[in-house]
Amino acid sequence: MSLSFSFTPFLSSFLIIICILQADLASTTKIGKGYRLISIEESPNGGFIGLLQVKQKNKIYGPDIPLLQLYVKHETDNRLRVHITDANKQRWEVPYNLLPREIPPSPKQTIGKSRKDAYTLTSSEYSGNDLIFAYKPDPFTFSIKRRSNGQILFNSTSDESDPYNDLVFKDQYLELSTKLPKEASLYGLGENTQPRGIKLQPYDPYTLYTTDISAINLNTDLYGSHPVYMDLRNVEGEAYAHGVLMLNSNGMDVLYRGNSLTYKVIGGVLDIYFFSGPSPLAVVDQYTAFIGRPAAMPYWAFGFHQCRWGYHNLSVVEDVVDNYKKAKIPLDVIWNDDDHMDGHKDFTLNPITYPRPQLLSFLDKIHAQGMKYIVINDPGIGVNNTYGVYQRAIEKDVFIKYEGKPYLAQVWPGAVNFPDFLNPKTVDWWGDEIRRFHELVPIDGLWIDMNEASNFCTGLCTIPEGRICPNGTGPGWECCLDCKNVTMTKWDDPPYKINASGTEVPIGYKTIATSAYHHNGVLEYDAHSIYGFSQAIATHKALQGLEGKRPFILSRSTFVGSGHYAAHWTGDNKGTWEDLKYSISTMLNFGIFGVPMVGSDICGFYPAPTEELCNRWIELGAFYPFSRDHANFYSPRQELYQWESVAESARNALGMRYKLLPYLYTLNYEAHTTGAPIARPLFFSFSNETKLYDLSTQFLLGSGLMVSPVLEENKTEVKALFPPGSWYNMFDMTKVIFSKETRYVTLDAPLHVINVHLYQNSIISMQQGGLISKEARKTPFALVITFPLGATSGTANGNLFLDDDELPEMKLGTGYSSYVEFYATMNKGSVKVWSGVQESKFALDKGWIIEKVIVLGLHGIGSAFEIKVDGDVVVDTSKVEVSTADHESIERLEDQGGDKMKNVMVEIKGLELSVGKNFAISWNMGIKG
């Protein structure tokens, strides 16, 4: 449940750009003259340490910090760190226990030391394997270069004519900039809804500060803070990518001008990490190796999910599950928003509408079928002396404080206090409350919402005397506490105003007062944007400790590293065609952020979608990594069976999703081990194709499964961009698109059709589908193998990961997992398909078989058909059936430079190949003229 109707109106993109241009012009007065490097020496743990002295003091945004410590280290072959902080005292940083990383030398360890080993203070370089750190001492500037070709990736130099400053470092204002070449395409810097697509646009605002402001607000700071960007450049036809992370949890504006980028941060330190790439996939691999690999998701999480705020009683939920089954639409997970709660209070059940005996009976029924049940949980704990959760929290002293008392706010239960997840006692208490609730209701996961943190009030509040708050008659999100503004401290009213909520609202607006404090005196001012992150970590620990199972957590607020613990949905979206389109860019951004399990509310959170829109949304949403229909309390019902046309589209699109579950789950394994996004932009696989750099209306699942949805009203065709090669239609594999170069192709897309194409040189594993993933997972496998259309030689490969998805760890070597690599070659008239199995026992114990092999793009099939299993020839192939069907291309193949020979799909059925054994199939191709 979200603050669906409590949002600030958004300006048009044009007006926003004008405002930022004016602000940029107004800020051309230079702030000081930067810093000079006065000493430099080797660090005991590698790298080097320098001292920076301010050159010209000024009081714009407060006094300068006179002496800074510079620490630079090549932490790995492909990761370089530049860390700048106050040389005389410790400053706030993202806690090292939340995001584990190397701790730089303490400033106290370096101040006053002998400098007889200091380097000569001239311009110099510090080289690593992939990256070079180069610096100039006065004024101090630095650049990061790629060692292989000298390409400058980051350059902090500020010329007199530049509209930004040299390095600025004050207590509450830090500024650092980089020049950028015109060919740089940037992605990231979220979370925000980007109406112009995934590629960052000059002078669009990028403010990072976690905020409960609905996703319908364009170009504003939303629920998450991810101060990382990927820079992709094409130099003479060759693509190079790198990543830059400004690891800082304080509020910041990032001003991108096209030829430069400026960070304006209101606290903390400058802690910058550079990831050398050079491919987009390598950047995300290096980034997630640092921030934490994405969480392993259970198999059922890739099924379809249904939720609604407004399932008033248990019988409604039961009807929803039954109606999905009657409509033959797949459903794995049923959710409750806060309807199940007693008075909106966490860890409670409404005894009237969700009586525990009936709920347990319902859960027994769906659990036996393989379905799962997830409920919402907000961080605000209702202030109520008869409420056990609150009583235990007060006893354990777990809340964020203001002037020695728990900070008072208002959310759905009314007056609440917020747990302080930076306090180890709170983590233990939270885990105990989750354990208690799980004993009450055997939930299968938790949805943590409103954790930016959201507050319906602003300032310092008290519970009113003589009136009920909330009174139950007005909107639940209107503040009913007695509140006064908190502006007496520099933390509540900092000198530099970030563009919070797109309108420069105070940073304590509708959240916890920023002068409130956490464990050990940590200010909310500093820790605000990591609140949801710290809650996700505590929730993950608690769920994993329940039964030793793999946790599933969905979190609205995220930070750097959140993907290591939780999935994410994109918050309050509208049921509009524009929001349908925006959902793709947000999803692709989160893949770059290391949160690959992501999706938007299918059909929109509010208001009511049209029937046509809901058709198109489930066609797209069936291919989100996280696929969930969710609607608002005030919206009409929009479960997929409510319209027969939508039900048909759902059966088609989700039917394909459930067949592809082995492929999606293998992508989950790849994400967990390498960080690779499940859904990714096309330029991840075709990085040299510059036409793809701003494509935001199509995406890939994995490296070669392309989804091209209809995103406009009253359209029965879609104009899709195809990179060079052969692309096979997954719904009719005889149909193929062949391109010599990246080009647009107009595809038929009637109401119930979504275009999904598989690229050449691929092998993907599929099963027969079903209405629940547990049952679909028991069906036989099919392999789909794609060769370039019309080619006489080629290769293809793919993989399959299988495990017991209840286990917390997702890895090989446990005895409960198997990994299979598939290969295929076509050469000199012969075709061979074979497998290599690692850790075969699990697959063998499950009895999985490959029943069918489909090979696309061949010239035909001839003689000498042979099957081997573990090296032994299978003599009896009497059950094996081989058939062919001609491929159809929208255009003649010869028009695209191919030959005139017919090409066919070859289907081999009746196989009984054990997934857990190595096999080989070979035959002569023959010629079909």
mmCIF file of C-alpha atoms in Angstrom, residues 340 346-349 356 359-360 375 377 381 386-393 395-396 426-443 446 539 542-543 545-547:
data_model
loop_
_atom_site.group_PDB
_atom_site.id
_atom_site.type_symbol
_atom_site.label_atom_id
_atom_site.label_comp_id
_atom_site.label_asym_id
_atom_site.label_seq_id
_atom_site.Cartn_x
_atom_site.Cartn_y
_atom_site.Cartn_z
ATOM 1 C CA HIS A 340 -5.249 -8.526 6.745
ATOM 2 C CA ASP A 346 2.323 -4.664 11.675
ATOM 3 C CA PHE A 347 2.449 -8.331 12.621
ATOM 4 C CA THR A 348 -1.280 -8.546 13.384
ATOM 5 C CA LEU A 349 -4.373 -10.215 11.930
ATOM 6 C CA ARG A 356 -6.628 -17.056 11.907
ATOM 7 C CA LEU A 359 -6.554 -18.180 7.063
ATOM 8 C CA LEU A 360 -4.446 -21.159 8.152
ATOM 9 C CA VAL A 375 1.983 -9.780 3.112
ATOM 10 C CA ASN A 377 4.925 -4.706 6.381
ATOM 11 C CA ILE A 381 5.094 0.808 14.625
ATOM 12 C CA THR A 386 -1.992 -2.531 24.353
ATOM 13 C CA TYR A 387 -0.027 -3.568 21.244
ATOM 14 C CA GLY A 388 2.577 -6.228 22.041
ATOM 15 C CA VAL A 389 4.916 -5.275 19.190
ATOM 16 C CA TYR A 390 5.052 -1.702 20.463
ATOM 17 C CA GLN A 391 5.437 -2.800 24.087
ATOM 18 C CA ARG A 392 8.430 -4.988 23.253
ATOM 19 C CA ALA A 393 9.949 -2.237 21.104
ATOM 20 C CA GLU A 395 11.217 -2.299 26.330
ATOM 21 C CA LYS A 396 14.120 -2.954 23.954
ATOM 22 C CA THR A 426 16.627 -3.342 16.713
ATOM 23 C CA VAL A 427 17.768 -5.991 14.255
ATOM 24 C CA ASP A 428 17.318 -8.648 16.949
ATOM 25 C CA TRP A 429 13.924 -7.272 17.993
ATOM 26 C CA TRP A 430 12.759 -7.092 14.348
ATOM 27 C CA GLY A 431 13.815 -10.689 13.769
ATOM 28 C CA ASP A 432 11.921 -11.783 16.851
ATOM 29 C CA GLU A 433 8.750 -10.000 15.691
ATOM 30 C CA ILE A 434 8.990 -11.648 12.273
ATOM 31 C CA ARG A 435 9.461 -15.014 13.977
ATOM 32 C CA ARG A 436 6.394 -14.425 16.150
ATOM 33 C CA PHE A 437 4.301 -13.428 13.142
ATOM 34 C CA HIS A 438 5.478 -16.414 11.129
ATOM 35 C CA GLU A 439 4.285 -18.656 13.943
ATOM 36 C CA LEU A 440 0.945 -16.878 13.711
ATOM 37 C CA VAL A 441 0.800 -16.962 9.898
ATOM 38 C CA PRO A 442 3.233 -19.080 7.813
ATOM 39 C CA ILE A 443 4.017 -16.390 5.242
ATOM 40 C CA LEU A 446 7.697 -10.057 3.179
ATOM 41 C CA THR A 539 14.459 -8.506 7.208
ATOM 42 C CA ALA A 542 15.216 -12.616 10.019
ATOM 43 C CA LEU A 543 13.594 -14.573 7.187
ATOM 44 C CA GLY A 545 16.757 -17.537 10.270
ATOM 45 C CA LEU A 546 13.171 -18.827 10.322
ATOM 46 C CA GLU A 547 13.478 -22.168 8.546
#
